[in-house]
CSV table of C-alpha atoms and ligand atoms in Angstrom, one decimal:
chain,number,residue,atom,x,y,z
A,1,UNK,CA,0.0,0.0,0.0
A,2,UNK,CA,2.8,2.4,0.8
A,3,UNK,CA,4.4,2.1,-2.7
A,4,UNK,CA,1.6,2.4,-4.3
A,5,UNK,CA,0.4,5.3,-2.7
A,6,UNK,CA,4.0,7.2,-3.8
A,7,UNK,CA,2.9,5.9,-7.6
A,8,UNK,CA,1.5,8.0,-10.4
A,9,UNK,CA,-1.8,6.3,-10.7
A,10,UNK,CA,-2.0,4.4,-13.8
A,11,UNK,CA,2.0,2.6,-12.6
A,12,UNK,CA,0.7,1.6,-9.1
A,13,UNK,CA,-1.2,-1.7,-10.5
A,14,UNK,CA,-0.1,-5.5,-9.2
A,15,UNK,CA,1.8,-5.6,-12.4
A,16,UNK,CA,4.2,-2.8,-12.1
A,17,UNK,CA,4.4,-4.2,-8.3
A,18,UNK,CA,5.7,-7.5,-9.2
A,19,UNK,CA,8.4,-5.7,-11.7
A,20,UNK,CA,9.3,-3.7,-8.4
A,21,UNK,CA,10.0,-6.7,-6.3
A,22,UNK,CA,12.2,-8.2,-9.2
A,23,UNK,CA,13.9,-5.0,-9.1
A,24,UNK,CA,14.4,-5.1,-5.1
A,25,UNK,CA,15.6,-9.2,-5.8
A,26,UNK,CA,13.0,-11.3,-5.6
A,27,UNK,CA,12.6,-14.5,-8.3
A,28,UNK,CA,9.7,-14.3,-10.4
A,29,UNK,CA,8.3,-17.4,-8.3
A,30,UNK,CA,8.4,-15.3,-5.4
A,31,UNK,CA,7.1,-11.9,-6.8
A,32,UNK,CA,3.9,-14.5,-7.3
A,33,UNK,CA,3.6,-16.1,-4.4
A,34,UNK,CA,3.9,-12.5,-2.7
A,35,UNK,CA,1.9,-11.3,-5.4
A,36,UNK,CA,-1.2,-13.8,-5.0
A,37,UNK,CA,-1.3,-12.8,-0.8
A,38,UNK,CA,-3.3,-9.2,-2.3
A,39,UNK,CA,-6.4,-10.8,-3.4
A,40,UNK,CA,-6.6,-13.0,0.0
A,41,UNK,CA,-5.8,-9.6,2.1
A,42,UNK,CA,-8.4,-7.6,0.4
A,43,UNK,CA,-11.1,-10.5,1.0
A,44,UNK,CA,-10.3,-11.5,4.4
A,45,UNK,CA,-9.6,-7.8,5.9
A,46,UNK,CA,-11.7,-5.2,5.4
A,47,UNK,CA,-9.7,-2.8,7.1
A,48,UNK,CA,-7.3,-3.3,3.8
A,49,UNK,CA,-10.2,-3.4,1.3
A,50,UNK,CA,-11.5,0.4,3.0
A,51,UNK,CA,-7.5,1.4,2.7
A,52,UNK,CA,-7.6,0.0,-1.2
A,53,UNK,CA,-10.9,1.5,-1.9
A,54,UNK,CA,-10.1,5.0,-0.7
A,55,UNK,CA,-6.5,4.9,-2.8
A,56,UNK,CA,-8.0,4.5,-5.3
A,57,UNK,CA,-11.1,6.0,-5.3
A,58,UNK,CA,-9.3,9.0,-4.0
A,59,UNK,CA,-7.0,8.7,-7.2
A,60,UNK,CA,-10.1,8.0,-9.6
A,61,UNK,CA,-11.8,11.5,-8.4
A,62,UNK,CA,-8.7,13.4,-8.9
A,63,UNK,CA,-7.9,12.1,-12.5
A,64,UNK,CA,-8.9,14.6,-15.0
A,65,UNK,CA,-10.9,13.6,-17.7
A,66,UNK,CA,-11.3,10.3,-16.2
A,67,UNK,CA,-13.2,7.9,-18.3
A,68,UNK,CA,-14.7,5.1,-16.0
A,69,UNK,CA,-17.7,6.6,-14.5
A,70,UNK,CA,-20.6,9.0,-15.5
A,71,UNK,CA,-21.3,11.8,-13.8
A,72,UNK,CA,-24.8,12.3,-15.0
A,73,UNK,CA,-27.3,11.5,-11.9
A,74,UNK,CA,-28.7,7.9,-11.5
A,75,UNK,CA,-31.7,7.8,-13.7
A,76,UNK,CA,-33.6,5.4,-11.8
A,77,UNK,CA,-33.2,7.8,-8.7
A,78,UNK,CA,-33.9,11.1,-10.9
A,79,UNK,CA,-37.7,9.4,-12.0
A,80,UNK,CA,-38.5,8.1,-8.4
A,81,UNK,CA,-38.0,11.6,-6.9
A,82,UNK,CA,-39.9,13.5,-9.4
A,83,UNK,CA,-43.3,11.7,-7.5
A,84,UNK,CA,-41.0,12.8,-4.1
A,85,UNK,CA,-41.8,16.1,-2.4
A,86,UNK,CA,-38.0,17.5,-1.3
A,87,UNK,CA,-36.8,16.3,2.0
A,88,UNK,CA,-33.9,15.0,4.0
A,89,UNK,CA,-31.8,12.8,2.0
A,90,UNK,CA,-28.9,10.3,2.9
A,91,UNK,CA,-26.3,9.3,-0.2
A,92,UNK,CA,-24.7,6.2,1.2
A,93,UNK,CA,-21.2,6.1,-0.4
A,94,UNK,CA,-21.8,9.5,-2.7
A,95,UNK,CA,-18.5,9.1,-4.3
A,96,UNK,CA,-18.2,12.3,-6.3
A,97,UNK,CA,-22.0,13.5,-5.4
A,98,UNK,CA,-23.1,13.0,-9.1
A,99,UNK,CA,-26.5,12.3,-7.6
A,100,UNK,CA,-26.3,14.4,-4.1
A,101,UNK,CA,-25.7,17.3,-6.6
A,102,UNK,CA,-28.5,16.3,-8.6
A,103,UNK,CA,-31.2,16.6,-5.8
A,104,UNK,CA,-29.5,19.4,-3.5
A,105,UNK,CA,-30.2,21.4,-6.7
A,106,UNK,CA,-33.9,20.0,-7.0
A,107,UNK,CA,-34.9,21.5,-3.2
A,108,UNK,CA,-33.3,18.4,-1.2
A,109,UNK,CA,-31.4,18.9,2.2
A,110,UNK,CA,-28.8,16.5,1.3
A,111,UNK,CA,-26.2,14.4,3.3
A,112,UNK,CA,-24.1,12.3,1.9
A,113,UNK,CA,-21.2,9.6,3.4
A,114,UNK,CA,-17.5,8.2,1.7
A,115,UNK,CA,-14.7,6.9,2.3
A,116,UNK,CA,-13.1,8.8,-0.6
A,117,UNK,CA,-11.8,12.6,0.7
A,118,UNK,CA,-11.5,14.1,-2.5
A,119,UNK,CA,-14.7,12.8,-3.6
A,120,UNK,CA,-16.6,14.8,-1.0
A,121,UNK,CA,-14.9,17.7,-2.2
A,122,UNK,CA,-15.6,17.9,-5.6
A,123,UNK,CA,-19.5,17.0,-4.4
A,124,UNK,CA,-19.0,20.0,-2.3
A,125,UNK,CA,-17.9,22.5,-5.1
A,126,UNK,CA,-20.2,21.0,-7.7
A,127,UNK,CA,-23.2,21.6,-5.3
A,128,UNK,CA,-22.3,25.1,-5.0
A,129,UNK,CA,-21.8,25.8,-8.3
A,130,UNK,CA,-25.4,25.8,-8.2
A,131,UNK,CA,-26.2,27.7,-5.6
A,132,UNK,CA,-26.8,24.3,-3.4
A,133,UNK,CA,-24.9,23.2,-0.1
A,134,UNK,CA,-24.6,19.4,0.5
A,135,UNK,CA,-23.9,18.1,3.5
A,136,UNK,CA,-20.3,16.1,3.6
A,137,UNK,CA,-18.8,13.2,6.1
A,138,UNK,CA,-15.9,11.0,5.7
A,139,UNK,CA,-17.0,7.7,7.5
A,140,UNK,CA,-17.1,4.1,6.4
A,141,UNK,CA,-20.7,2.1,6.1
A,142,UNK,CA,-20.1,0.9,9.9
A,143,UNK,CA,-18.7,4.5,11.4
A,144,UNK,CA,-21.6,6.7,9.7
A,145,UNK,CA,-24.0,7.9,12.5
A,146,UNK,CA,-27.4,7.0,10.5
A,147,UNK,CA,-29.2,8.1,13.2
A,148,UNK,CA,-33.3,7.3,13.9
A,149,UNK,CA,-36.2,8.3,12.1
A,150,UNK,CA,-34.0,10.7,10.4
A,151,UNK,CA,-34.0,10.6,6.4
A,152,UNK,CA,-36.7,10.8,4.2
A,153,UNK,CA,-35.1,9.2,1.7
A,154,UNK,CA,-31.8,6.8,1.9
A,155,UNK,CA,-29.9,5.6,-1.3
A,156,UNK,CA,-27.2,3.0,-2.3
A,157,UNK,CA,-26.2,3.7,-6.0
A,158,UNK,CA,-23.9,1.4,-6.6
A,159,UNK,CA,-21.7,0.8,-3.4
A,160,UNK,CA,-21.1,-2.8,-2.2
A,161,UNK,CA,-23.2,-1.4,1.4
A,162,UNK,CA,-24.0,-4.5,3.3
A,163,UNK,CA,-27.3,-4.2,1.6
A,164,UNK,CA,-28.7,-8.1,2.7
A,165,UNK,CA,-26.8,-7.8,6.1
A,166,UNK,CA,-30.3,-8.2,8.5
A,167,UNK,CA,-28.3,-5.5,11.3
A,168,UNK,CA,-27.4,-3.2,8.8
A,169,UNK,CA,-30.4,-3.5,7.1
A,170,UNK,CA,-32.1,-2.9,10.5
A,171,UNK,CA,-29.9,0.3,11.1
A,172,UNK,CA,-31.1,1.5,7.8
A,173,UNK,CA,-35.0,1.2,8.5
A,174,UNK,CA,-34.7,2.8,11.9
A,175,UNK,CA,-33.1,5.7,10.1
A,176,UNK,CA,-35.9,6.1,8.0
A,177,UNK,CA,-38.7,8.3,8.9
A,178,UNK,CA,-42.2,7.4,8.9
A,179,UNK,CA,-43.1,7.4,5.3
A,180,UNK,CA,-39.7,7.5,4.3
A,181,UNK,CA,-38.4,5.7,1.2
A,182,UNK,CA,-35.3,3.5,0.2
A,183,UNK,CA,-33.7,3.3,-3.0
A,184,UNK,CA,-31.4,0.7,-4.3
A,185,UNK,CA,-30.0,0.3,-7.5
A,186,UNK,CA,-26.6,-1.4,-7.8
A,187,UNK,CA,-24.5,-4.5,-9.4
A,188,UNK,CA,-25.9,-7.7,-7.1
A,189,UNK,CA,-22.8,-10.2,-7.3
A,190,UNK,CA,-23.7,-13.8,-7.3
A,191,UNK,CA,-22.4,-17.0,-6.9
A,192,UNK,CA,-22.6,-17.6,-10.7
A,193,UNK,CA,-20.8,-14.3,-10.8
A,194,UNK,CA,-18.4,-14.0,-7.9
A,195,UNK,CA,-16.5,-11.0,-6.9
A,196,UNK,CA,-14.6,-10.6,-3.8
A,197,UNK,CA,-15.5,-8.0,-1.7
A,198,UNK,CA,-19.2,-8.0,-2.7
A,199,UNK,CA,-20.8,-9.3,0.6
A,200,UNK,CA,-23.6,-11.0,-1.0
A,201,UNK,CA,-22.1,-12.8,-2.8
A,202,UNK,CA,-21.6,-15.5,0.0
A,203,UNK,CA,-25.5,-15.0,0.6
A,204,UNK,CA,-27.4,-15.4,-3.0
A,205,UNK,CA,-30.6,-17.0,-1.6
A,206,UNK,CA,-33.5,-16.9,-3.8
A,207,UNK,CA,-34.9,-13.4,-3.2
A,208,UNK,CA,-32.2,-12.3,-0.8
A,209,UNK,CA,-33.0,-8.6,-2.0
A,210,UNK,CA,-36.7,-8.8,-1.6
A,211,UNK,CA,-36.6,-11.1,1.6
A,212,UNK,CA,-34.0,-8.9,3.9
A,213,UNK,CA,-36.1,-5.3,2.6
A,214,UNK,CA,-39.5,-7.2,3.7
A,215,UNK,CA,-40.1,-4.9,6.6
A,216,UNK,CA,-41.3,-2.2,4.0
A,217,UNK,CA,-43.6,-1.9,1.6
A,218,UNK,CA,-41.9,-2.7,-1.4
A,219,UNK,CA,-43.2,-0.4,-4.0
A,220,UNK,CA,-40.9,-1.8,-7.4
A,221,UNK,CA,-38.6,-4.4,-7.2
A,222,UNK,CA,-36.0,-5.8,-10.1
A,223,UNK,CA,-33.5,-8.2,-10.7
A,224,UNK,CA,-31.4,-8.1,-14.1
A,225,UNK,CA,-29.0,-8.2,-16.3
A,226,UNK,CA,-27.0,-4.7,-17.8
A,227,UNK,CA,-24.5,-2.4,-17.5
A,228,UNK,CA,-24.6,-0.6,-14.4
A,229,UNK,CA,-25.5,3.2,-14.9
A,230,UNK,CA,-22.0,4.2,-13.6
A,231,UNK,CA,-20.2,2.4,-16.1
A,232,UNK,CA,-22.3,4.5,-18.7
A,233,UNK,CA,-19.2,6.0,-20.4
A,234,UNK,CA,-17.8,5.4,-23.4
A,235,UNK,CA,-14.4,3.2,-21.9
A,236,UNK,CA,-16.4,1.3,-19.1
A,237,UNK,CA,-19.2,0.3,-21.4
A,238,UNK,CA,-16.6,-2.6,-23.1
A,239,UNK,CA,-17.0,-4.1,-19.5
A,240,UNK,CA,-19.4,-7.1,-18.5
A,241,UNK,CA,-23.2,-6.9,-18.0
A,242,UNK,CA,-23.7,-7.5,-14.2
A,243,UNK,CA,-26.3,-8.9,-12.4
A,244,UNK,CA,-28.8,-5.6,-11.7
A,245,UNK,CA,-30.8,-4.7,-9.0
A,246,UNK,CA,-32.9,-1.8,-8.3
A,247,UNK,CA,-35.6,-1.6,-4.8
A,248,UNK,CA,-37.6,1.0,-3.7
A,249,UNK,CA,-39.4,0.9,-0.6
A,250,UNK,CA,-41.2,2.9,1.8
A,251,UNK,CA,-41.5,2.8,5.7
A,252,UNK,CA,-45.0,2.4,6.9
B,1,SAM,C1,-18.6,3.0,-7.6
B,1,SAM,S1,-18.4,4.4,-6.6
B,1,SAM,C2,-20.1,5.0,-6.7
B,1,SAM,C3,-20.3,6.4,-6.0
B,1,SAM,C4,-21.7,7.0,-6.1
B,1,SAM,N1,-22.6,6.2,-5.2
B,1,SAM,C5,-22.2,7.1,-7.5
B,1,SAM,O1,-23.1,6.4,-7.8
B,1,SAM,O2,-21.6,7.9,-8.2
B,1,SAM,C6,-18.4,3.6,-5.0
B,1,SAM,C7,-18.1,4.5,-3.8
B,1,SAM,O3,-18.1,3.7,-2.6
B,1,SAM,C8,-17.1,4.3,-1.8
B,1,SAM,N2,-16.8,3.3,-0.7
B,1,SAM,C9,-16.1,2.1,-0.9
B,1,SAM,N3,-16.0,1.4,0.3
B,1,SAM,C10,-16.7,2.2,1.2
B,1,SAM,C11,-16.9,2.0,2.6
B,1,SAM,N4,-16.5,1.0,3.3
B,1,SAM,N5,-17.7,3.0,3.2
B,1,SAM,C12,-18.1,4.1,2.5
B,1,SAM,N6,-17.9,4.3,1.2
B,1,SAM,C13,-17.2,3.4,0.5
B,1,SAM,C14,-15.9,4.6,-2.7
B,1,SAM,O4,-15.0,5.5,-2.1
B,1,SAM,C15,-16.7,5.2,-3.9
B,1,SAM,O5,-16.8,6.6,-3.8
């Protein structure tokens, strides 16, 4: 982590690493073998997935002209709060604030959570460039103060949130007010599509989505296959569909 951190960003990859180690003396037998330890770190200890994820998030948000995300708002969000009156919102891993943006400048009192510093502050500038203020915290999913009957709306676009997790999933509905809705809409890993990191996929039961959200009135509910609206740009479109999901709920 500490020489990657002193790398430009597109040399600090596990394939300049391994040339460094050859460098430093290692065989090529053992630049694998201490190579292969990375995967099993970032799976077994989330401490080192949150330090990976904010290196490189962190490093994503200050590229210019980066071509991996979009940063036009989530379009599944942008119809559901048209039929919203403006409230209190929560953007659970807002990354850049391509959506906190979006509804700060629609009337919403938005707060919104990452990991990523430099995230929050471009979400910060872009709200004010329209005359919007946005609420900013750096905490991880398990640090973040979701407080009780608080949010009129809470949403996960695209963050690997312990969305089927029943005690984080419990956090979230207490957080929500009366009347309050959830949104979801996100890659859902799988067993048939595995990916490290994802939580569920260790838990695909049939439903899993539907079954840990059934404490609210689920108003739409869909499981798919696409290309995940962040991945909407011209580069990250060549990537693979993923198993979709999107949820929205309201608490009775
Ligand atoms: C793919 S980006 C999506 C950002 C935003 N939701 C959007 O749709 O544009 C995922 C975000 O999750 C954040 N993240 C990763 N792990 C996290 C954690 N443990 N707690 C909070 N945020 C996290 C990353 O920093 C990144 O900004």
């Amino acid at each position: 982590m500490e020489w990657s951190k002193a790398q430009p960003a597109d040399r600090s990859g596990l394939q300049e690493y391994r040339a460094k180690l050859i460098q430093d003396g290692l065989t090529e037998a053992q630049a694998d073998e201490r190579i292969a330890i990375i995967p099993k770190l970032y799976r077994e200890y989330p401490a080192f997935r949150t330090e990976a994820a904010t290196l490189g998030f962190n490093r994503l948000y200050r590229t210019p002209g980066q071509t991996r995300f979009t940063t036009e708002p989530n379009a599944f969000l942008v119809s559901t709060v048209k039929t919203l009156k403006p409230g209190k919102a929560l953007d659970v891993a807002m990354g850049q604030g391509r959506n906190a943006v979006y509804l700060a400048a629609n009337g919403w009192d938005v707060t919104g959570f990452d990991i990523a510093e430099e995230g929050l502050k471009i979400a910060a500038e872009n709200a004010a460039k329209f005359g919007a203020r946005i609420t900013t915290v750096k905490a991880d999913f398990e640090e973040f103060d979701y407080g009780k009957e608080r949010w009129d709306l809470i949403y996960f676009v695209y963050t690997d949130a312990p969305i089927v997790d029943p005690e984080y999933v419990a956090r979230i509905c207490r957080a929500l007010k009366p009347g309050g809705m959830l949104l979801i809409d996100r890659p859902f890993r799988s067993l048939t599509d595995p990916e490290p990191g994802w939580p569920e996929t260790e838990q695909d039961k049939v439903n899993a989505l539907l079954k840990a959200w059934s404490g609210l009135h689920i108003v739409f509910c869909e499981d798919t296959t696409g290309i995940a609206d962040w991945q909407q740009t011209e580069a990250s479109r060549l990537e693979k569909k993923h198993r979709m999901v999107r949820l929205l709920a309201r608490k009775l």
